[in-house]
mmCIF file of C-alpha atoms in Angstrom:
data_model
loop_
_atom_site.group_PDB
_atom_site.id
_atom_site.type_symbol
_atom_site.label_atom_id
_atom_site.label_comp_id
_atom_site.label_asym_id
_atom_site.label_seq_id
_atom_site.Cartn_x
_atom_site.Cartn_y
_atom_site.Cartn_z
ATOM 1 C CA GLU A 10 0.000 0.000 0.000
ATOM 2 C CA ALA A 11 1.327 3.422 -1.025
ATOM 3 C CA GLN A 12 1.660 5.539 2.076
ATOM 4 C CA VAL A 13 3.505 8.086 4.155
ATOM 5 C CA THR A 14 4.194 6.984 7.711
ATOM 6 C CA GLN A 15 5.141 9.081 10.715
ATOM 7 C CA ASN A 16 6.318 8.098 14.157
ATOM 8 C CA PRO A 17 5.437 8.666 16.860
ATOM 9 C CA ARG A 18 1.794 9.642 16.437
ATOM 10 C CA TYR A 19 1.685 11.268 19.859
ATOM 11 C CA LEU A 20 4.517 12.684 21.925
ATOM 12 C CA ILE A 21 4.637 14.610 25.169
ATOM 13 C CA THR A 22 8.039 15.939 26.142
ATOM 14 C CA VAL A 23 9.705 18.613 28.226
ATOM 15 C CA THR A 24 11.445 21.806 27.217
ATOM 16 C CA GLY A 25 14.960 21.255 25.951
ATOM 17 C CA LYS A 26 14.856 17.481 25.454
ATOM 18 C CA LYS A 27 15.938 16.683 21.904
ATOM 19 C CA LEU A 28 13.490 14.670 19.829
ATOM 20 C CA THR A 29 13.099 13.290 16.333
ATOM 21 C CA VAL A 30 9.916 12.626 14.407
ATOM 22 C CA THR A 31 10.450 10.139 11.622
ATOM 23 C CA CYS A 32 8.802 10.225 8.205
ATOM 24 C CA SER A 33 8.995 7.555 5.535
ATOM 25 C CA GLN A 34 7.321 7.103 2.154
ATOM 26 C CA ASN A 35 7.232 4.032 -0.062
ATOM 27 C CA MET A 36 6.263 5.717 -3.340
ATOM 28 C CA ASN A 37 9.771 6.679 -4.511
ATOM 29 C CA HIS A 38 8.791 10.354 -4.371
ATOM 30 C CA GLU A 39 11.467 12.971 -4.902
ATOM 31 C CA TYR A 40 9.779 15.738 -2.961
ATOM 32 C CA MET A 41 9.117 15.652 0.777
ATOM 33 C CA SER A 42 8.100 18.335 3.228
ATOM 34 C CA TRP A 43 7.140 19.031 6.821
ATOM 35 C CA TYR A 44 4.214 21.185 7.939
ATOM 36 C CA ARG A 45 2.883 22.284 11.270
ATOM 37 C CA GLN A 46 -0.828 22.890 11.817
ATOM 38 C CA ASP A 47 -2.045 25.417 14.354
ATOM 39 C CA PRO A 48 -5.622 26.621 14.956
ATOM 40 C CA GLY A 49 -6.530 29.579 12.770
ATOM 41 C CA LEU A 50 -3.298 29.351 10.790
ATOM 42 C CA GLY A 51 -3.815 26.317 8.599
ATOM 43 C CA LEU A 52 -0.721 24.347 7.617
ATOM 44 C CA ARG A 53 2.594 26.134 7.395
ATOM 45 C CA GLN A 54 5.659 24.648 5.784
ATOM 46 C CA ILE A 55 8.700 24.089 7.985
ATOM 47 C CA TYR A 56 11.242 22.509 5.622
ATOM 48 C CA TYR A 57 11.164 20.761 2.287
ATOM 49 C CA SER A 58 13.447 18.576 0.219
ATOM 50 C CA MET A 59 13.528 18.311 -3.559
ATOM 51 C CA ASN A 60 15.692 15.171 -3.480
ATOM 52 C CA VAL A 61 18.389 13.345 -1.521
ATOM 53 C CA GLU A 62 20.824 15.733 0.186
ATOM 54 C CA VAL A 63 18.777 18.755 -1.003
ATOM 55 C CA THR A 64 16.807 20.572 1.689
ATOM 56 C CA ASP A 65 15.548 24.117 2.089
ATOM 57 C CA LYS A 66 13.681 26.270 4.568
ATOM 58 C CA GLY A 67 9.970 26.806 4.405
ATOM 59 C CA ASP A 68 8.004 29.550 6.116
ATOM 60 C CA VAL A 69 8.654 28.611 9.762
ATOM 61 C CA PRO A 70 12.041 26.829 10.019
ATOM 62 C CA GLU A 71 13.264 28.308 13.320
ATOM 63 C CA GLY A 72 13.913 25.654 15.951
ATOM 64 C CA TYR A 73 13.828 22.727 13.504
ATOM 65 C CA LYS A 74 16.339 20.689 11.535
ATOM 66 C CA VAL A 75 15.901 18.084 8.813
ATOM 67 C CA SER A 76 18.044 15.699 6.839
ATOM 68 C CA ARG A 77 17.529 13.685 3.645
ATOM 69 C CA LYS A 78 20.143 10.979 3.466
ATOM 70 C CA GLU A 79 17.836 8.487 1.791
ATOM 71 C CA LYS A 80 15.077 9.124 -0.687
ATOM 72 C CA ARG A 81 12.371 7.476 1.419
ATOM 73 C CA ASN A 82 13.152 9.131 4.785
ATOM 74 C CA PHE A 83 12.879 12.724 5.938
ATOM 75 C CA PRO A 84 13.158 13.061 9.726
ATOM 76 C CA LEU A 85 12.271 16.249 11.599
ATOM 77 C CA ILE A 86 14.590 17.113 14.477
ATOM 78 C CA LEU A 87 13.882 19.453 17.361
ATOM 79 C CA GLU A 88 17.234 20.030 19.077
ATOM 80 C CA SER A 89 15.795 21.978 22.012
ATOM 81 C CA PRO A 90 11.996 21.932 21.936
ATOM 82 C CA SER A 91 10.058 24.817 23.442
ATOM 83 C CA PRO A 92 6.352 25.130 24.354
ATOM 84 C CA ASN A 93 5.646 27.221 21.228
ATOM 85 C CA GLN A 94 6.474 24.136 19.169
ATOM 86 C CA THR A 95 3.448 22.358 20.587
ATOM 87 C CA SER A 96 1.531 21.590 17.432
ATOM 88 C CA LEU A 97 0.258 18.980 14.991
ATOM 89 C CA TYR A 98 2.944 18.011 12.494
ATOM 90 C CA PHE A 99 2.473 16.527 9.043
ATOM 91 C CA CYS A 100 4.948 15.008 6.657
ATOM 92 C CA ALA A 101 4.034 14.965 2.958
ATOM 93 C CA SER A 102 5.534 13.689 -0.265
ATOM 94 C CA SER A 103 4.949 14.039 -3.972
ATOM 95 C CA ALA A 104 6.480 12.948 -7.239
ATOM 96 C CA SER A 105 8.424 15.496 -9.210
ATOM 97 C CA GLY A 106 6.101 17.279 -11.632
ATOM 98 C CA VAL A 107 2.971 15.862 -9.989
ATOM 99 C CA ARG A 108 1.006 18.615 -8.318
ATOM 100 C CA GLU A 109 -0.492 16.634 -5.487
ATOM 101 C CA GLN A 110 0.931 15.871 -2.067
ATOM 102 C CA TYR A 111 0.316 12.757 -0.020
ATOM 103 C CA PHE A 112 0.180 13.311 3.713
ATOM 104 C CA GLY A 113 1.177 11.190 6.651
ATOM 105 C CA PRO A 114 -1.260 10.631 9.545
ATOM 106 C CA GLY A 115 0.155 13.476 11.654
ATOM 107 C CA THR A 116 2.120 13.686 14.916
ATOM 108 C CA ARG A 117 0.632 15.479 17.892
ATOM 109 C CA LEU A 118 3.508 17.028 19.855
ATOM 110 C CA THR A 119 3.132 18.650 23.268
ATOM 111 C CA VAL A 120 6.100 20.408 24.867
ATOM 112 C CA THR A 121 5.684 21.284 28.536
ATOM 113 C CA ALA B 13 4.253 35.844 -2.148
ATOM 114 C CA GLN B 14 1.302 33.565 -2.638
ATOM 115 C CA THR B 15 -1.442 33.727 -0.031
ATOM 116 C CA VAL B 16 -4.654 31.788 0.434
ATOM 117 C CA THR B 17 -7.640 33.192 2.320
ATOM 118 C CA GLN B 18 -10.624 31.307 3.674
ATOM 119 C CA SER B 19 -12.988 33.867 5.135
ATOM 120 C CA GLN B 20 -15.410 31.441 6.801
ATOM 121 C CA PRO B 21 -13.918 29.915 9.963
ATOM 122 C CA GLU B 22 -17.044 27.831 10.611
ATOM 123 C CA MET B 23 -20.110 26.776 8.660
ATOM 124 C CA SER B 24 -22.987 24.404 9.157
ATOM 125 C CA VAL B 25 -25.480 22.766 6.826
ATOM 126 C CA GLN B 26 -28.427 20.429 7.161
ATOM 127 C CA GLU B 27 -28.014 16.905 5.905
ATOM 128 C CA ALA B 28 -28.942 16.561 2.201
ATOM 129 C CA GLU B 29 -28.601 20.288 1.545
ATOM 130 C CA THR B 30 -25.938 22.126 -0.428
ATOM 131 C CA VAL B 31 -23.152 24.254 1.011
ATOM 132 C CA THR B 32 -20.429 26.387 -0.564
ATOM 133 C CA LEU B 33 -17.064 27.083 1.022
ATOM 134 C CA SER B 34 -15.146 30.146 -0.133
ATOM 135 C CA CYS B 35 -11.479 30.535 -0.981
ATOM 136 C CA THR B 36 -9.513 33.355 -2.539
ATOM 137 C CA TYR B 37 -5.830 33.459 -3.376
ATOM 138 C CA ASP B 38 -3.245 35.926 -4.474
ATOM 139 C CA THR B 39 -0.504 35.216 -6.990
ATOM 140 C CA SER B 40 1.307 36.786 -9.905
ATOM 141 C CA GLU B 41 1.885 33.409 -11.540
ATOM 142 C CA ASN B 42 -0.147 32.267 -14.511
ATOM 143 C CA ASN B 43 0.307 28.519 -14.151
ATOM 144 C CA TYR B 44 -0.767 27.012 -10.856
ATOM 145 C CA TYR B 45 -2.894 24.381 -9.178
ATOM 146 C CA LEU B 46 -5.642 24.614 -6.587
ATOM 147 C CA PHE B 47 -6.808 21.975 -4.160
ATOM 148 C CA TRP B 48 -9.387 21.315 -1.507
ATOM 149 C CA TYR B 49 -8.347 18.992 1.298
ATOM 150 C CA LYS B 50 -10.657 17.501 3.893
ATOM 151 C CA GLN B 51 -9.494 16.823 7.439
ATOM 152 C CA PRO B 52 -11.969 14.718 9.442
ATOM 153 C CA PRO B 53 -11.615 14.165 13.205
ATOM 154 C CA SER B 54 -9.079 11.434 12.441
ATOM 155 C CA ARG B 55 -6.755 14.310 11.364
ATOM 156 C CA GLN B 56 -5.865 12.604 8.089
ATOM 157 C CA MET B 57 -5.505 15.033 5.173
ATOM 158 C CA ILE B 58 -7.643 13.773 2.293
ATOM 159 C CA LEU B 59 -7.588 15.301 -1.170
ATOM 160 C CA VAL B 60 -11.131 16.192 -2.221
ATOM 161 C CA ILE B 61 -10.635 17.886 -5.564
ATOM 162 C CA ARG B 62 -8.002 19.637 -7.657
ATOM 163 C CA GLN B 63 -8.092 22.237 -10.416
ATOM 164 C CA GLU B 64 -5.431 23.213 -12.914
ATOM 165 C CA ALA B 65 -5.444 26.935 -13.645
ATOM 166 C CA TYR B 66 -5.066 26.413 -17.382
ATOM 167 C CA LYS B 67 -8.311 24.451 -17.512
ATOM 168 C CA GLN B 68 -11.424 26.539 -17.946
ATOM 169 C CA GLN B 69 -13.782 23.729 -17.039
ATOM 170 C CA ASN B 70 -14.604 23.464 -13.361
ATOM 171 C CA ALA B 71 -13.529 20.224 -11.714
ATOM 172 C CA THR B 72 -16.126 17.859 -10.265
ATOM 173 C CA GLU B 73 -15.831 14.731 -8.127
ATOM 174 C CA ASN B 74 -19.188 13.128 -7.400
ATOM 175 C CA ARG B 75 -20.960 15.444 -4.921
ATOM 176 C CA PHE B 76 -18.045 17.897 -4.859
ATOM 177 C CA SER B 77 -17.545 20.615 -7.442
ATOM 178 C CA VAL B 78 -15.634 23.855 -7.668
ATOM 179 C CA ASN B 79 -16.364 27.299 -9.047
ATOM 180 C CA PHE B 80 -13.013 28.504 -10.353
ATOM 181 C CA GLN B 81 -12.939 32.189 -11.275
ATOM 182 C CA LYS B 82 -9.384 32.875 -12.449
ATOM 183 C CA ALA B 83 -9.769 36.601 -13.005
ATOM 184 C CA ALA B 84 -11.261 37.044 -9.546
ATOM 185 C CA LYS B 85 -8.739 34.582 -8.023
ATOM 186 C CA SER B 86 -11.568 32.693 -6.410
ATOM 187 C CA PHE B 87 -11.893 28.939 -5.889
ATOM 188 C CA SER B 88 -15.031 27.902 -4.001
ATOM 189 C CA LEU B 89 -16.071 24.357 -3.128
ATOM 190 C CA LYS B 90 -19.685 23.235 -3.439
ATOM 191 C CA ILE B 91 -20.834 20.147 -1.589
ATOM 192 C CA SER B 92 -24.176 18.806 -2.786
ATOM 193 C CA ASP B 93 -26.425 16.410 -0.867
ATOM 194 C CA SER B 94 -24.370 16.918 2.290
ATOM 195 C CA GLN B 95 -23.782 13.831 4.402
ATOM 196 C CA LEU B 96 -22.882 13.453 8.064
ATOM 197 C CA GLY B 97 -19.502 12.098 6.984
ATOM 198 C CA ASP B 98 -18.714 15.426 5.336
ATOM 199 C CA THR B 99 -18.276 16.966 8.774
ATOM 200 C CA ALA B 100 -14.626 18.027 8.809
ATOM 201 C CA MET B 101 -12.189 20.865 8.493
ATOM 202 C CA TYR B 102 -11.699 21.888 4.860
ATOM 203 C CA PHE B 103 -8.505 23.496 3.617
ATOM 204 C CA CYS B 104 -8.007 25.339 0.368
ATOM 205 C CA ALA B 105 -4.462 25.017 -0.998
ATOM 206 C CA PHE B 106 -2.420 26.525 -3.808
ATOM 207 C CA MET B 107 0.690 25.396 -5.650
ATOM 208 C CA THR B 108 2.562 27.070 -8.499
ATOM 209 C CA ASP B 109 4.043 25.408 -11.517
ATOM 210 C CA LEU B 110 7.529 26.377 -10.347
ATOM 211 C CA ASN B 111 7.900 23.878 -7.517
ATOM 212 C CA ASN B 112 5.985 21.609 -5.163
ATOM 213 C CA ASP B 113 5.522 24.123 -2.335
ATOM 214 C CA MET B 114 1.921 24.131 -1.215
ATOM 215 C CA ARG B 115 0.243 27.081 0.539
ATOM 216 C CA PHE B 116 -2.811 26.542 2.706
ATOM 217 C CA GLY B 117 -5.665 28.685 3.913
ATOM 218 C CA ALA B 118 -6.621 28.786 7.592
ATOM 219 C CA GLY B 119 -9.437 26.301 7.057
ATOM 220 C CA THR B 120 -13.223 26.186 7.366
ATOM 221 C CA ARG B 121 -14.815 23.894 9.920
ATOM 222 C CA LEU B 122 -17.954 22.387 8.391
ATOM 223 C CA THR B 123 -20.611 20.687 10.493
ATOM 224 C CA VAL B 124 -23.360 18.681 8.821
ATOM 225 C CA LYS B 125 -26.432 18.491 11.057
ATOM 226 C CA PRO B 126 -28.911 15.614 10.959
#
């Protein structure tokens, strides 16, 4: 089954404790991205990657890191999480030239 | 910069009736793509319908159709014969032909009442 997976689905952590949210897709898509969803703001892009070893900042990159060492994986790293990073996070992927993104199930992160 | 505006934070409709959700966008590009995504309580983002800007014909998918007005930069979603399962948050989204970056509106929460 073609899909984008994220782990964990739920995470509660404390300020300053490094964490990683994994994202993997099995569709051989070139393009992957991370979004955060906050009430009244819709989805805002954090980082995106056009292909392996190619990443770039989106609209709200502060406090986040990403890497793209393999085509299928695109982890999101929070080196020192803060309460304002409490949000719902989505990973998405799409094929190059195809104007449609496939979304993972979301990760609910709470930073206390 | 491209922006997407959904001016209706919440809407409700009676089961079996028709409802229209509004979306406007701002861009200087000529080639682009527009989408409506549905997000039910499960939080999964589900593509409802898409429209290519170069196509004059409005897209339809079963009970879902759009009214695409390119000159007015408007892209509304009409849901006919509303069903309880249509209750969800609906997001309008925009993507240019230059890359795969997608811009979203703030969303409209739709409630279908029995």
